[in-house]
Coordinates of C-alpha atoms in Angstrom, one line a residue:
M65 CA 73.3 146.1 -42.0
N66 CA 71.3 145.2 -38.9
R67 CA 72.6 146.7 -35.7
N68 CA 73.4 143.4 -34.0
P69 CA 77.0 142.4 -35.4
V70 CA 76.4 138.7 -34.9
Y71 CA 76.1 136.7 -37.9
L72 CA 75.3 133.2 -37.3
A73 CA 77.6 130.6 -39.3
L74 CA 74.9 128.0 -40.6
D75 CA 77.3 125.4 -42.1
L76 CA 75.0 122.6 -41.5
P77 CA 74.3 119.5 -44.2
R78 CA 70.5 119.6 -43.7
L79 CA 68.5 122.5 -45.1
D80 CA 65.6 121.9 -42.7
A81 CA 68.1 121.8 -39.6
A82 CA 69.5 125.0 -40.8
E83 CA 66.2 126.9 -41.4
A84 CA 65.0 125.7 -37.8
L85 CA 68.0 126.9 -36.1
A86 CA 68.0 130.2 -37.8
R87 CA 64.5 130.7 -37.1
K88 CA 64.9 129.9 -33.5
V89 CA 67.6 132.5 -32.7
S90 CA 66.6 135.0 -35.4
G91 CA 65.7 137.5 -32.8
H92 CA 69.3 137.5 -31.3
I93 CA 71.3 137.7 -34.4
G94 CA 72.0 140.3 -37.2
G95 CA 72.4 138.0 -40.1
I96 CA 73.3 134.6 -41.5
K97 CA 76.7 133.4 -42.8
L98 CA 76.5 130.7 -45.3
G99 CA 79.8 128.9 -46.1
L100 CA 81.1 126.3 -48.6
E101 CA 79.5 123.3 -46.7
F102 CA 76.1 124.8 -46.9
F103 CA 76.5 126.2 -50.6
C104 CA 77.8 123.0 -52.0
A105 CA 75.1 121.0 -50.4
H106 CA 72.0 123.4 -51.1
G107 CA 73.3 126.0 -53.7
H108 CA 71.1 128.9 -54.8
H109 CA 67.9 127.1 -53.5
G110 CA 69.1 127.1 -49.9
V111 CA 70.2 130.7 -50.1
H112 CA 66.8 131.5 -51.4
E113 CA 65.0 129.6 -48.7
L114 CA 67.0 131.3 -45.8
H115 CA 66.4 134.7 -47.4
K116 CA 62.7 134.3 -46.4
L117 CA 63.7 134.8 -42.8
G118 CA 64.4 138.5 -43.5
L119 CA 68.0 138.5 -42.3
P120 CA 71.0 139.8 -44.3
I121 CA 72.9 136.9 -46.1
F122 CA 76.7 136.7 -45.9
L123 CA 78.1 134.2 -48.5
D124 CA 81.5 133.2 -47.2
L125 CA 82.7 131.5 -50.4
K126 CA 86.2 132.6 -50.3
L127 CA 86.6 132.9 -54.0
H128 CA 90.3 132.4 -55.3
D129 CA 91.0 132.0 -58.9
I130 CA 92.3 133.9 -61.8
P131 CA 90.6 137.4 -61.9
N132 CA 88.2 136.5 -65.0
T133 CA 86.8 133.3 -63.0
V134 CA 86.2 135.2 -59.9
A135 CA 84.4 138.1 -61.6
A136 CA 82.2 135.6 -63.5
A137 CA 81.4 133.8 -60.0
M138 CA 80.4 137.1 -58.6
Q139 CA 78.1 137.8 -61.4
A140 CA 76.7 134.4 -61.0
I141 CA 75.6 135.1 -57.5
H142 CA 74.0 138.4 -58.1
V143 CA 70.4 136.9 -58.1
L144 CA 71.1 135.8 -54.6
E145 CA 71.4 139.5 -53.3
P146 CA 74.2 138.8 -50.6
A147 CA 75.0 141.5 -48.2
I148 CA 78.6 140.2 -47.9
V149 CA 80.9 138.0 -50.0
T150 CA 84.4 136.9 -49.2
I151 CA 87.3 136.4 -51.5
H152 CA 90.9 135.7 -50.8
A153 CA 93.2 138.5 -50.6
A154 CA 96.0 136.0 -51.7
G155 CA 94.4 136.1 -55.2
G156 CA 96.3 139.4 -55.6
R157 CA 95.2 143.0 -56.5
A158 CA 93.8 142.4 -60.0
M159 CA 91.6 139.6 -58.9
M160 CA 90.3 141.7 -56.0
E161 CA 89.5 144.7 -58.2
D162 CA 87.7 142.5 -60.8
A163 CA 85.7 140.9 -58.1
K164 CA 84.6 144.3 -56.5
A165 CA 83.7 145.6 -60.1
A166 CA 81.5 142.5 -60.8
A167 CA 79.6 142.6 -57.4
G168 CA 76.3 144.0 -56.8
E169 CA 75.8 147.5 -55.8
N170 CA 74.6 146.6 -52.3
C171 CA 77.2 143.9 -51.7
K172 CA 80.2 144.3 -49.6
V173 CA 83.4 142.4 -50.9
V174 CA 85.7 141.5 -48.2
A175 CA 89.0 139.8 -48.5
V176 CA 90.1 136.8 -46.3
T177 CA 93.7 137.7 -45.1
V178 CA 95.0 134.7 -42.7
L179 CA 92.5 132.0 -41.6
T180 CA 91.9 131.9 -37.8
S181 CA 92.9 128.2 -38.1
L182 CA 96.7 129.2 -38.9
D183 CA 99.5 130.0 -36.7
D184 CA 103.3 130.7 -37.3
D185 CA 104.1 127.2 -38.1
D186 CA 101.4 126.8 -40.5
L187 CA 102.4 130.0 -42.4
T188 CA 106.1 128.9 -42.5
A189 CA 105.1 125.5 -43.9
I190 CA 103.5 127.2 -46.9
G191 CA 106.4 129.6 -47.5
V192 CA 105.2 132.6 -45.7
T193 CA 107.9 134.2 -43.7
A194 CA 105.9 136.8 -41.9
D195 CA 103.8 136.1 -38.7
P196 CA 99.9 136.1 -38.7
H197 CA 99.8 139.7 -37.7
A198 CA 102.2 141.2 -40.2
Q199 CA 100.7 139.0 -43.0
A200 CA 97.2 140.2 -42.2
L201 CA 98.1 143.9 -42.2
R202 CA 100.1 143.5 -45.4
L203 CA 97.1 142.0 -47.2
A204 CA 94.7 144.4 -45.6
E205 CA 96.7 147.2 -47.1
L206 CA 96.6 145.4 -50.6
A207 CA 92.9 145.0 -50.0
Q208 CA 92.3 148.6 -49.4
S209 CA 94.3 149.7 -52.3
A210 CA 92.4 147.4 -54.6
G211 CA 89.0 149.2 -53.5
L212 CA 87.4 146.3 -51.5
D213 CA 85.2 147.1 -48.7
G214 CA 87.1 145.6 -46.0
I215 CA 88.7 142.3 -44.9
V216 CA 88.3 139.1 -42.8
C217 CA 90.9 138.8 -39.9
S218 CA 91.1 137.4 -36.6
G219 CA 90.4 139.5 -33.5
H220 CA 94.1 139.5 -32.7
E221 CA 94.7 141.8 -35.8
V222 CA 91.4 143.7 -36.2
G223 CA 92.5 146.6 -33.7
A224 CA 95.8 147.3 -35.7
V225 CA 94.0 146.9 -39.1
H226 CA 91.3 149.4 -37.9
K227 CA 93.9 152.0 -37.0
Q228 CA 95.3 152.1 -40.6
W229 CA 91.9 151.6 -42.2
K230 CA 89.4 153.9 -40.4
D231 CA 86.4 153.4 -42.5
G232 CA 87.1 149.7 -43.4
F233 CA 84.4 146.9 -42.9
F234 CA 85.9 144.3 -40.7
V235 CA 84.6 140.6 -40.3
V236 CA 85.9 138.6 -37.6
P237 CA 85.4 134.9 -37.2
G238 CA 87.1 132.3 -34.8
L239 CA 85.3 133.9 -31.7
R240 CA 84.7 132.0 -28.6
P241 CA 82.8 133.2 -25.5
A242 CA 84.9 133.3 -22.4
E243 CA 85.7 129.6 -21.2
G244 CA 84.4 128.3 -24.5
K245 CA 85.8 125.4 -26.4
T246 CA 88.5 126.5 -29.1
G247 CA 88.0 123.7 -31.4
D248 CA 90.3 123.9 -34.5
Q249 CA 90.8 127.6 -34.0
K250 CA 94.2 128.9 -32.9
R251 CA 93.8 132.8 -32.7
I252 CA 90.8 133.5 -30.9
V253 CA 89.2 136.3 -28.8
T254 CA 85.7 136.8 -27.3
P255 CA 83.0 138.6 -29.2
R256 CA 83.1 141.5 -26.9
Q257 CA 86.8 141.9 -27.4
A258 CA 86.5 141.9 -31.1
R259 CA 83.9 144.3 -31.2
D260 CA 85.7 146.7 -28.9
N261 CA 88.7 146.5 -31.3
G262 CA 86.6 147.5 -34.3
A263 CA 85.0 144.5 -35.7
S264 CA 82.0 145.3 -37.9
V265 CA 80.6 141.8 -38.1
L266 CA 81.1 139.0 -35.6
V267 CA 80.9 135.4 -37.2
I268 CA 79.7 132.9 -34.6
G269 CA 79.0 129.2 -35.4
R270 CA 79.7 126.3 -33.1
P271 CA 79.2 128.4 -29.8
I272 CA 75.5 128.7 -30.9
S273 CA 74.8 126.0 -33.3
R274 CA 76.3 123.2 -31.1
A275 CA 75.1 124.6 -27.8
E276 CA 72.7 122.5 -25.7
D277 CA 70.4 125.3 -25.9
P278 CA 71.3 127.4 -29.1
L279 CA 68.4 130.3 -28.1
A280 CA 70.2 130.7 -24.6
A281 CA 73.6 130.9 -26.2
A282 CA 72.7 133.4 -28.8
R283 CA 71.0 135.6 -26.2
S284 CA 74.0 135.2 -23.9
I285 CA 76.3 136.3 -26.5
E286 CA 74.2 139.3 -27.5
A287 CA 74.0 140.3 -23.9
T288 CA 77.7 140.8 -23.9
L289 CA 77.6 143.4 -26.7

């Protein structure tokens, strides 16, 4: 992994725009995160094109299905040589075990715990009685027991998870620079706070991609780290 923990979320509908943005800020990020929007629009071809920039690729696909299907999906993306792939911890232990077993040798498999767009009311509405913090810790423990490399959690939980999983690999999204716009995120911290609390990877999208000057924004965030 690159020493710079910032992974730029490139969830853009146009491949040329995604490539141009990544190239512009490539000296101030540690990797590229490609999510569902990008993957559904550009597939394997898009990932191969961005690989040419020489940065690690994080496929944020949040796989969640029966164990056999998730394992087959992991095998199907071997050729893309991702550095990180996400699955959903809510898929259960067997699914996580099979996903890890099917992953490439150099691919970190991390489990999404509680989306950073969800708060207490959202969890209650889907039948989860625990608050986001307790739910994230519970799913982190399950992911660790299933042999995964780490988890995805908000900056609010990463410190507590780091205490119980000392050698875990922790991906933190939903980050906003001080005084930045929150958008649809509900449980946010700054990149510096997340890093100090134990984050291994900092996923940052809109604060860079939608900034008036993306290069200046990337430099500013890097400077805080």
